[in-house]
Amino acid sequence: MIEYILIANHQTTDDPFLLIASLKDIVYPVTSKDFVPIKYRKAAQKLIGPVYKAKTLKDIGAVKYMLSVLREGNNLMLYPEGNRTFSGNLCYINDSTIKLIIKSKANLAIYNFHGGYGYDPRYSTSKRKGPFYGKMKKIISYKELEKMSFEEIRDLVIKNLTVQEAPSKERYKSSSRAEALERCLYRCPICGEIGTLSSKGNFITCSKCNLEVEYLDNLTFKSSNPNFHHLTVGDWFKEQEEYIKAYQVKENEVIFKDDNCTLEKLFFDHEDFITKGKLEITDKFIKVNDKTFNFNDIKEMTVSGKQTLIIYIGSDSYRIASPIIGFNPIKYMQMYYHITNINLGFEDKFLGI
């Protein structure tokens, strides 16, 4: 058997399990330990032997282990996005994935999921009725990859992982299509206010300017407001990214804040409670109550699950969560990367997802 790396786009929580079940060959999935609930980690280790890697962190140890798995004649399965899409658009793909593909000298198999964003969107509180399926898109031998440049391989990966979900020709039936959209959408595109959006049933509204938008079963928006121009969640999400990139940070300003947030330190088989209270982010730190994380100490920040913020400090992981449905950790992650990019003189290409 010739070993291969299997890559796929990431739409639903079911993706990894469905993909493994559909394959004849044994594959070792690469995943973040933060993706697997603590109570299931030991069972997962025994059943599927995942290669655990920090969700976005450049994990040299994990990369070395992945290469050893391949050199022993085994296969790897990974998601180059490193995250599940909130917007329906393909997430940012780090160059480290392309480097791994090149260095592995393995064949490359590309798999596409279709309909997952309609069936089980990441922000949602429930699944919809509608088609969801997957199929192999392309297989490229290492001999073919050897002839390609880094840029050509990167373009090939992005092109073949991109699945346009919205507008959809299919219909995804639900009486709560818009519920919890504020986990993904945090800024009103009409009045520009943060945290004024709320959802119920198939509608999302703004309490400040009274914008009302219906989310239709073909994954598009409809509104009577003549100034509302977004067709899809992806369009709205992109506007939020542009807002973050253009944000002029002021010294000591509390940029975002949320009440009733819990901070925990994560371990492989348990978590330790630290504090509970107000979450705030400024130009220099993020904190819950009096527990402060200075940006200079943070290695990475990511969103896990539907509304959980993960912070990496050295080899330690911390989780910030809220019981409030609609809590939006994305804005904190994006603002952290925006400020970090400014401080390091980097272009705002990557905002955490």
mmCIF file of C-alpha atoms in Angstrom:
data_model
loop_
_atom_site.group_PDB
_atom_site.id
_atom_site.type_symbol
_atom_site.label_atom_id
_atom_site.label_comp_id
_atom_site.label_asym_id
_atom_site.label_seq_id
_atom_site.Cartn_x
_atom_site.Cartn_y
_atom_site.Cartn_z
ATOM 1 C CA MET A 1 0.000 0.000 0.000
ATOM 2 C CA ILE A 2 1.249 3.470 -0.887
ATOM 3 C CA GLU A 3 0.618 5.884 1.978
ATOM 4 C CA TYR A 4 -1.378 9.052 1.436
ATOM 5 C CA ILE A 5 -2.521 12.233 3.146
ATOM 6 C CA LEU A 6 -6.273 12.690 2.944
ATOM 7 C CA ILE A 7 -7.508 16.274 3.266
ATOM 8 C CA ALA A 8 -11.061 17.609 3.325
ATOM 9 C CA ASN A 9 -13.095 20.753 3.882
ATOM 10 C CA HIS A 10 -14.663 21.005 7.338
ATOM 11 C CA GLN A 11 -18.389 21.746 7.621
ATOM 12 C CA THR A 12 -19.941 19.727 10.477
ATOM 13 C CA THR A 13 -19.076 17.920 13.698
ATOM 14 C CA ASP A 14 -19.838 14.639 11.930
ATOM 15 C CA ASP A 15 -17.233 15.116 9.167
ATOM 16 C CA PRO A 16 -14.320 13.141 10.678
ATOM 17 C CA PHE A 17 -16.452 10.164 11.717
ATOM 18 C CA LEU A 18 -18.312 9.926 8.406
ATOM 19 C CA LEU A 19 -15.070 10.197 6.463
ATOM 20 C CA ILE A 20 -13.321 7.477 8.479
ATOM 21 C CA ALA A 21 -16.369 5.203 8.146
ATOM 22 C CA SER A 22 -16.447 5.656 4.361
ATOM 23 C CA LEU A 23 -12.835 4.567 3.812
ATOM 24 C CA LYS A 24 -11.522 1.051 3.242
ATOM 25 C CA ASP A 25 -8.030 1.964 4.425
ATOM 26 C CA ILE A 26 -7.119 2.777 7.996
ATOM 27 C CA VAL A 27 -6.301 6.453 8.513
ATOM 28 C CA TYR A 28 -4.947 8.320 11.507
ATOM 29 C CA PRO A 29 -6.909 11.553 11.989
ATOM 30 C CA VAL A 30 -5.062 14.708 12.971
ATOM 31 C CA THR A 31 -7.136 16.780 15.363
ATOM 32 C CA SER A 32 -6.939 19.259 18.190
ATOM 33 C CA LYS A 33 -7.423 17.799 21.639
ATOM 34 C CA ASP A 34 -9.708 20.787 22.225
ATOM 35 C CA PHE A 35 -12.053 19.381 19.570
ATOM 36 C CA VAL A 36 -12.548 16.115 21.479
ATOM 37 C CA PRO A 37 -14.573 16.476 24.719
ATOM 38 C CA ILE A 38 -12.450 15.567 27.739
ATOM 39 C CA LYS A 39 -14.689 12.650 28.742
ATOM 40 C CA TYR A 40 -14.204 11.004 25.307
ATOM 41 C CA ARG A 41 -10.452 11.519 24.839
ATOM 42 C CA LYS A 42 -9.257 8.214 26.298
ATOM 43 C CA ALA A 43 -11.866 6.263 24.309
ATOM 44 C CA ALA A 44 -10.946 8.119 21.117
ATOM 45 C CA GLN A 45 -7.281 7.313 21.689
ATOM 46 C CA LYS A 46 -8.074 3.593 21.872
ATOM 47 C CA LEU A 47 -10.582 3.483 18.992
ATOM 48 C CA ILE A 48 -9.098 5.721 16.273
ATOM 49 C CA GLY A 49 -5.644 6.732 17.539
ATOM 50 C CA PRO A 50 -5.836 10.437 16.688
ATOM 51 C CA VAL A 51 -2.705 12.531 16.316
ATOM 52 C CA TYR A 52 -3.356 15.403 18.713
ATOM 53 C CA LYS A 53 -2.180 18.835 17.632
ATOM 54 C CA ALA A 54 -2.900 22.305 18.988
ATOM 55 C CA LYS A 55 -5.702 23.720 16.877
ATOM 56 C CA THR A 56 -3.706 26.449 15.156
ATOM 57 C CA LEU A 57 -0.385 26.189 16.962
ATOM 58 C CA LYS A 58 2.702 25.220 14.972
ATOM 59 C CA ASP A 59 3.255 21.926 16.805
ATOM 60 C CA ILE A 60 6.712 20.639 15.787
ATOM 61 C CA GLY A 61 6.376 17.471 17.851
ATOM 62 C CA ALA A 62 3.063 16.584 16.226
ATOM 63 C CA VAL A 63 4.482 17.254 12.740
ATOM 64 C CA LYS A 64 7.391 14.889 13.397
ATOM 65 C CA TYR A 65 4.977 12.227 14.600
ATOM 66 C CA MET A 66 2.795 12.670 11.488
ATOM 67 C CA LEU A 67 5.798 12.111 9.245
ATOM 68 C CA SER A 68 6.768 8.988 11.220
ATOM 69 C CA VAL A 69 3.206 7.642 10.849
ATOM 70 C CA LEU A 70 3.462 8.044 7.074
ATOM 71 C CA ARG A 71 6.962 6.541 6.856
ATOM 72 C CA GLU A 72 5.684 3.454 8.640
ATOM 73 C CA GLY A 73 3.243 2.936 5.751
ATOM 74 C CA ASN A 74 0.156 4.438 7.393
ATOM 75 C CA ASN A 75 -2.233 7.131 6.163
ATOM 76 C CA LEU A 76 -3.108 10.514 7.635
ATOM 77 C CA MET A 77 -6.366 12.462 7.557
ATOM 78 C CA LEU A 78 -6.397 16.170 8.284
ATOM 79 C CA TYR A 79 -8.327 19.378 7.735
ATOM 80 C CA PRO A 80 -6.018 22.081 6.292
ATOM 81 C CA GLU A 81 -8.328 24.831 7.537
ATOM 82 C CA GLY A 82 -7.552 23.787 11.105
ATOM 83 C CA ASN A 83 -11.057 24.864 12.015
ATOM 84 C CA ARG A 84 -14.682 24.329 11.092
ATOM 85 C CA THR A 85 -16.269 27.071 9.003
ATOM 86 C CA PHE A 86 -18.628 29.535 10.700
ATOM 87 C CA SER A 87 -19.389 31.500 7.535
ATOM 88 C CA GLY A 88 -19.706 28.774 4.906
ATOM 89 C CA ASN A 89 -16.525 30.065 3.258
ATOM 90 C CA LEU A 90 -13.267 28.116 3.246
ATOM 91 C CA CYS A 91 -11.190 29.100 6.287
ATOM 92 C CA TYR A 92 -7.590 30.329 6.113
ATOM 93 C CA ILE A 93 -5.077 27.606 5.195
ATOM 94 C CA ASN A 94 -1.661 27.937 6.809
ATOM 95 C CA ASP A 95 1.421 27.354 4.670
ATOM 96 C CA SER A 96 2.621 24.761 7.197
ATOM 97 C CA THR A 97 0.047 22.314 5.803
ATOM 98 C CA ILE A 98 1.459 22.705 2.297
ATOM 99 C CA LYS A 99 4.980 22.188 3.661
ATOM 100 C CA LEU A 100 3.830 18.968 5.354
ATOM 101 C CA ILE A 101 2.323 17.688 2.092
ATOM 102 C CA ILE A 102 5.581 18.372 0.245
ATOM 103 C CA LYS A 103 7.849 16.974 2.955
ATOM 104 C CA SER A 104 5.794 13.803 3.437
ATOM 105 C CA LYS A 105 6.434 12.499 -0.096
ATOM 106 C CA ALA A 106 3.002 10.877 0.136
ATOM 107 C CA ASN A 107 0.132 10.852 -2.336
ATOM 108 C CA LEU A 108 -2.567 13.460 -1.788
ATOM 109 C CA ALA A 109 -6.288 12.658 -1.719
ATOM 110 C CA ILE A 110 -8.798 15.526 -1.610
ATOM 111 C CA TYR A 111 -12.327 14.919 -0.313
ATOM 112 C CA ASN A 112 -15.284 17.323 -0.435
ATOM 113 C CA PHE A 113 -18.290 17.561 1.859
ATOM 114 C CA HIS A 114 -21.380 19.154 0.329
ATOM 115 C CA GLY A 115 -24.482 20.482 2.081
ATOM 116 C CA GLY A 116 -23.036 20.397 5.570
ATOM 117 C CA TYR A 117 -23.361 24.141 6.039
ATOM 118 C CA GLY A 118 -27.063 23.895 5.301
ATOM 119 C CA TYR A 119 -27.595 20.708 7.294
ATOM 120 C CA ASP A 120 -25.584 21.531 10.437
ATOM 121 C CA PRO A 121 -24.096 25.060 10.456
ATOM 122 C CA ARG A 122 -21.566 25.602 13.221
ATOM 123 C CA TYR A 123 -23.490 28.383 14.950
ATOM 124 C CA SER A 124 -26.795 26.477 15.029
ATOM 125 C CA THR A 125 -28.755 25.024 17.938
ATOM 126 C CA SER A 126 -30.258 22.248 15.791
ATOM 127 C CA LYS A 127 -29.799 20.382 12.509
ATOM 128 C CA ARG A 128 -31.915 21.038 9.428
ATOM 129 C CA LYS A 129 -33.652 18.701 6.990
ATOM 130 C CA GLY A 130 -31.719 18.627 3.727
ATOM 131 C CA PRO A 131 -29.027 16.764 1.766
ATOM 132 C CA PHE A 132 -25.529 16.302 3.169
ATOM 133 C CA TYR A 133 -22.993 14.079 1.421
ATOM 134 C CA GLY A 134 -19.330 13.679 0.585
ATOM 135 C CA LYS A 135 -17.232 12.438 -2.309
ATOM 136 C CA MET A 136 -13.630 12.130 -3.379
ATOM 137 C CA LYS A 137 -12.694 15.166 -5.443
ATOM 138 C CA LYS A 138 -9.164 14.476 -6.623
ATOM 139 C CA ILE A 139 -6.164 12.192 -6.087
ATOM 140 C CA ILE A 140 -2.687 13.459 -6.921
ATOM 141 C CA SER A 141 0.340 11.188 -6.859
ATOM 142 C CA TYR A 142 3.549 12.354 -5.238
ATOM 143 C CA LYS A 143 5.244 12.107 -8.639
ATOM 144 C CA GLU A 144 2.813 14.762 -9.873
ATOM 145 C CA LEU A 145 3.323 16.892 -6.758
ATOM 146 C CA GLU A 146 7.109 16.776 -7.206
ATOM 147 C CA LYS A 147 6.761 18.648 -10.479
ATOM 148 C CA MET A 148 4.738 21.461 -8.913
ATOM 149 C CA SER A 149 5.909 24.593 -7.113
ATOM 150 C CA PHE A 150 4.859 25.473 -3.574
ATOM 151 C CA GLU A 151 2.427 28.078 -4.919
ATOM 152 C CA GLU A 152 0.917 25.630 -7.409
ATOM 153 C CA ILE A 153 0.291 23.041 -4.691
ATOM 154 C CA ARG A 154 -1.219 25.670 -2.414
ATOM 155 C CA ASP A 155 -3.522 26.900 -5.194
ATOM 156 C CA LEU A 156 -4.494 23.315 -6.011
ATOM 157 C CA VAL A 157 -5.412 22.616 -2.384
ATOM 158 C CA ILE A 158 -7.465 25.804 -1.996
ATOM 159 C CA LYS A 159 -9.257 25.371 -5.334
ATOM 160 C CA ASN A 160 -10.202 21.750 -4.683
ATOM 161 C CA LEU A 161 -11.275 22.264 -1.072
ATOM 162 C CA THR A 162 -13.524 25.219 -1.888
ATOM 163 C CA VAL A 163 -17.204 24.251 -1.901
ATOM 164 C CA GLN A 164 -19.704 27.021 -2.625
ATOM 165 C CA GLU A 165 -22.608 26.373 -0.249
ATOM 166 C CA ALA A 166 -24.659 29.543 -0.595
ATOM 167 C CA PRO A 167 -26.830 30.430 -2.379
ATOM 168 C CA SER A 168 -27.917 26.790 -2.417
ATOM 169 C CA LYS A 169 -29.949 24.966 -5.047
ATOM 170 C CA GLU A 170 -31.120 22.697 -2.232
ATOM 171 C CA ARG A 171 -33.584 23.581 0.526
ATOM 172 C CA TYR A 172 -32.804 23.178 4.222
ATOM 173 C CA LYS A 173 -36.020 23.091 6.217
ATOM 174 C CA SER A 174 -36.153 24.331 9.799
ATOM 175 C CA SER A 175 -38.271 26.615 11.948
ATOM 176 C CA SER A 176 -35.111 27.943 13.642
ATOM 177 C CA ARG A 177 -32.734 28.607 10.739
ATOM 178 C CA ALA A 178 -31.455 31.891 12.150
ATOM 179 C CA GLU A 179 -31.273 30.960 15.825
ATOM 180 C CA ALA A 180 -27.858 31.621 17.399
ATOM 181 C CA LEU A 181 -26.534 33.331 14.249
ATOM 182 C CA GLU A 182 -25.095 35.920 16.639
ATOM 183 C CA ARG A 183 -22.467 33.302 17.550
ATOM 184 C CA CYS A 184 -21.139 34.077 14.068
ATOM 185 C CA LEU A 185 -22.424 37.611 13.410
ATOM 186 C CA TYR A 186 -21.650 40.291 15.989
ATOM 187 C CA ARG A 187 -21.894 43.627 14.155
ATOM 188 C CA CYS A 188 -24.981 45.218 12.643
ATOM 189 C CA PRO A 189 -24.201 46.209 9.025
ATOM 190 C CA ILE A 190 -26.670 49.116 9.173
ATOM 191 C CA CYS A 191 -25.927 50.990 12.412
ATOM 192 C CA GLY A 192 -22.517 49.434 13.101
ATOM 193 C CA GLU A 193 -23.280 48.542 16.720
ATOM 194 C CA ILE A 194 -21.626 45.549 18.393
ATOM 195 C CA GLY A 195 -23.664 43.086 20.447
ATOM 196 C CA THR A 196 -27.112 44.359 19.462
ATOM 197 C CA LEU A 197 -28.035 41.417 17.236
ATOM 198 C CA SER A 198 -30.413 38.723 18.441
ATOM 199 C CA SER A 199 -32.122 35.839 16.710
ATOM 200 C CA LYS A 200 -35.392 33.963 16.953
ATOM 201 C CA GLY A 201 -36.856 31.427 14.573
ATOM 202 C CA ASN A 202 -35.811 32.356 11.053
ATOM 203 C CA PHE A 203 -35.055 36.026 11.794
ATOM 204 C CA ILE A 204 -32.107 38.012 13.128
ATOM 205 C CA THR A 205 -32.741 41.564 14.340
ATOM 206 C CA CYS A 206 -30.862 44.579 15.709
ATOM 207 C CA SER A 207 -32.182 46.176 18.910
ATOM 208 C CA LYS A 208 -30.465 49.496 18.076
ATOM 209 C CA CYS A 209 -31.752 50.289 14.562
ATOM 210 C CA ASN A 210 -34.560 47.688 14.285
ATOM 211 C CA LEU A 211 -33.024 45.936 11.283
ATOM 212 C CA GLU A 212 -34.885 42.689 10.602
ATOM 213 C CA VAL A 213 -33.440 40.019 8.308
ATOM 214 C CA GLU A 214 -34.930 36.656 7.372
ATOM 215 C CA TYR A 215 -32.641 33.688 6.780
ATOM 216 C CA LEU A 216 -34.158 31.604 3.990
ATOM 217 C CA ASP A 217 -34.003 27.856 3.389
ATOM 218 C CA ASN A 218 -31.660 28.347 0.392
ATOM 219 C CA LEU A 219 -29.072 29.873 2.790
ATOM 220 C CA THR A 220 -29.614 33.480 1.699
ATOM 221 C CA PHE A 221 -30.885 36.601 3.470
ATOM 222 C CA LYS A 222 -33.992 38.657 2.766
ATOM 223 C CA SER A 223 -34.777 42.074 4.244
ATOM 224 C CA SER A 224 -37.107 44.972 3.496
ATOM 225 C CA ASN A 225 -34.372 47.409 4.581
ATOM 226 C CA PRO A 226 -33.064 48.996 1.337
ATOM 227 C CA ASN A 227 -29.617 49.498 2.901
ATOM 228 C CA PHE A 228 -29.098 45.834 3.694
ATOM 229 C CA HIS A 229 -27.055 44.265 0.891
ATOM 230 C CA HIS A 230 -25.668 40.962 2.198
ATOM 231 C CA LEU A 231 -26.838 37.882 0.326
ATOM 232 C CA THR A 232 -25.170 35.203 2.489
ATOM 233 C CA VAL A 233 -23.672 34.649 5.948
ATOM 234 C CA GLY A 234 -20.289 34.592 4.221
ATOM 235 C CA ASP A 235 -20.860 38.126 2.862
ATOM 236 C CA TRP A 236 -21.795 39.454 6.308
ATOM 237 C CA PHE A 237 -18.826 37.648 7.891
ATOM 238 C CA LYS A 238 -16.401 39.199 5.371
ATOM 239 C CA GLU A 239 -17.689 42.686 6.207
ATOM 240 C CA GLN A 240 -16.959 41.998 9.882
ATOM 241 C CA GLU A 241 -13.416 40.963 8.996
ATOM 242 C CA GLU A 242 -12.940 44.228 7.099
ATOM 243 C CA TYR A 243 -14.259 46.136 10.122
ATOM 244 C CA ILE A 244 -11.648 44.441 12.343
ATOM 245 C CA LYS A 245 -8.817 45.082 9.861
ATOM 246 C CA ALA A 246 -9.718 48.776 9.685
ATOM 247 C CA TYR A 247 -10.146 49.173 13.454
ATOM 248 C CA GLN A 248 -8.007 51.960 14.935
ATOM 249 C CA VAL A 249 -6.929 50.651 18.318
ATOM 250 C CA LYS A 250 -6.818 53.179 21.171
ATOM 251 C CA GLU A 251 -4.539 52.810 24.163
ATOM 252 C CA ASN A 252 -6.242 51.282 27.239
ATOM 253 C CA GLU A 253 -9.610 51.130 25.459
ATOM 254 C CA VAL A 254 -11.938 48.293 26.447
ATOM 255 C CA ILE A 255 -12.805 47.190 22.916
ATOM 256 C CA PHE A 256 -15.264 44.346 23.627
ATOM 257 C CA LYS A 257 -16.793 42.987 26.828
ATOM 258 C CA ASP A 258 -19.235 40.283 27.885
ATOM 259 C CA ASP A 259 -20.641 39.308 31.278
ATOM 260 C CA ASN A 260 -21.081 35.862 32.836
ATOM 261 C CA CYS A 261 -17.989 34.198 31.341
ATOM 262 C CA THR A 262 -16.140 31.263 32.924
ATOM 263 C CA LEU A 263 -12.376 30.731 32.741
ATOM 264 C CA GLU A 264 -10.880 27.243 33.130
ATOM 265 C CA LYS A 265 -7.444 25.717 32.691
ATOM 266 C CA LEU A 266 -7.522 22.620 30.476
ATOM 267 C CA PHE A 267 -5.720 19.339 30.972
ATOM 268 C CA PHE A 268 -5.919 16.132 28.925
ATOM 269 C CA ASP A 269 -8.429 14.439 31.237
ATOM 270 C CA HIS A 270 -9.950 17.290 33.258
ATOM 271 C CA GLU A 271 -10.325 21.038 33.635
ATOM 272 C CA ASP A 272 -9.743 23.326 36.633
ATOM 273 C CA PHE A 273 -12.065 26.247 37.357
ATOM 274 C CA ILE A 274 -10.249 29.582 37.770
ATOM 275 C CA THR A 275 -12.818 32.378 37.858
ATOM 276 C CA LYS A 276 -16.150 33.644 36.524
ATOM 277 C CA GLY A 277 -17.272 37.143 35.585
ATOM 278 C CA LYS A 278 -16.714 39.884 32.997
ATOM 279 C CA LEU A 279 -14.629 39.184 29.887
ATOM 280 C CA GLU A 280 -12.764 42.187 28.441
ATOM 281 C CA ILE A 281 -10.212 42.805 25.704
ATOM 282 C CA THR A 282 -8.017 45.898 25.364
ATOM 283 C CA ASP A 283 -5.049 46.850 23.215
ATOM 284 C CA LYS A 284 -2.687 44.924 25.533
ATOM 285 C CA PHE A 285 -4.538 42.050 27.181
ATOM 286 C CA ILE A 286 -7.641 39.905 27.526
ATOM 287 C CA LYS A 287 -9.000 39.089 30.974
ATOM 288 C CA VAL A 288 -11.791 37.446 32.947
ATOM 289 C CA ASN A 289 -12.318 39.264 36.255
ATOM 290 C CA ASP A 290 -8.817 39.804 37.635
ATOM 291 C CA LYS A 291 -7.151 36.962 35.654
ATOM 292 C CA THR A 292 -5.252 38.740 32.895
ATOM 293 C CA PHE A 293 -3.473 37.335 29.835
ATOM 294 C CA ASN A 294 -1.029 39.802 28.275
ATOM 295 C CA PHE A 295 -0.816 39.559 24.487
ATOM 296 C CA ASN A 296 2.964 39.188 24.706
ATOM 297 C CA ASP A 297 2.469 35.898 26.585
ATOM 298 C CA ILE A 298 -0.181 34.431 24.276
ATOM 299 C CA LYS A 299 1.039 32.023 21.589
ATOM 300 C CA GLU A 300 -2.274 31.386 19.865
ATOM 301 C CA MET A 301 -5.987 32.002 20.270
ATOM 302 C CA THR A 302 -8.786 30.062 18.612
ATOM 303 C CA VAL A 303 -12.501 29.315 18.780
ATOM 304 C CA SER A 304 -13.510 25.751 19.626
ATOM 305 C CA GLY A 305 -16.984 24.317 19.220
ATOM 306 C CA LYS A 306 -19.825 26.770 18.816
ATOM 307 C CA GLN A 307 -18.899 29.515 21.291
ATOM 308 C CA THR A 308 -15.751 28.702 23.264
ATOM 309 C CA LEU A 309 -12.520 30.694 23.215
ATOM 310 C CA ILE A 310 -9.222 28.807 23.693
ATOM 311 C CA ILE A 311 -6.032 30.635 24.704
ATOM 312 C CA TYR A 312 -2.577 29.019 24.535
ATOM 313 C CA ILE A 313 0.070 30.256 26.965
ATOM 314 C CA GLY A 314 3.289 28.274 26.569
ATOM 315 C CA SER A 315 2.251 24.629 26.868
ATOM 316 C CA ASP A 316 -0.910 25.522 28.825
ATOM 317 C CA SER A 317 -4.443 25.859 27.443
ATOM 318 C CA TYR A 318 -7.256 27.969 28.877
ATOM 319 C CA ARG A 319 -10.944 27.950 28.000
ATOM 320 C CA ILE A 320 -13.337 30.892 28.171
ATOM 321 C CA ALA A 321 -17.003 30.012 27.796
ATOM 322 C CA SER A 322 -20.449 31.432 28.509
ATOM 323 C CA PRO A 323 -23.803 29.732 29.169
ATOM 324 C CA ILE A 324 -25.511 32.472 27.165
ATOM 325 C CA ILE A 325 -26.558 31.164 23.746
ATOM 326 C CA GLY A 326 -25.300 33.728 21.283
ATOM 327 C CA PHE A 327 -22.065 34.559 23.099
ATOM 328 C CA ASN A 328 -19.617 35.475 20.343
ATOM 329 C CA PRO A 329 -15.923 34.655 20.978
ATOM 330 C CA ILE A 330 -14.963 35.285 17.338
ATOM 331 C CA LYS A 331 -14.676 39.043 17.793
ATOM 332 C CA TYR A 332 -12.136 38.581 20.625
ATOM 333 C CA MET A 333 -10.018 36.212 18.551
ATOM 334 C CA GLN A 334 -10.109 38.457 15.484
ATOM 335 C CA MET A 335 -9.240 41.569 17.478
ATOM 336 C CA TYR A 336 -6.339 39.783 19.201
ATOM 337 C CA TYR A 337 -4.861 38.807 15.818
ATOM 338 C CA HIS A 338 -5.461 42.283 14.398
ATOM 339 C CA ILE A 339 -3.562 43.911 17.282
ATOM 340 C CA THR A 340 -0.817 41.263 17.147
ATOM 341 C CA ASN A 341 -0.418 41.737 13.387
ATOM 342 C CA ILE A 342 -0.054 45.498 13.901
ATOM 343 C CA ASN A 343 2.529 45.026 16.662
ATOM 344 C CA LEU A 344 4.551 42.597 14.537
ATOM 345 C CA GLY A 345 4.206 44.585 11.324
ATOM 346 C CA PHE A 346 2.305 41.776 9.600
ATOM 347 C CA GLU A 347 -0.424 42.103 7.006
ATOM 348 C CA ASP A 348 -3.903 41.260 8.327
ATOM 349 C CA LYS A 349 -4.260 38.049 6.314
ATOM 350 C CA PHE A 350 -4.982 35.761 9.255
ATOM 351 C CA LEU A 351 -7.521 36.659 11.947
ATOM 352 C CA GLY A 352 -7.697 33.260 13.616
ATOM 353 C CA ILE A 353 -10.022 31.405 11.252
#
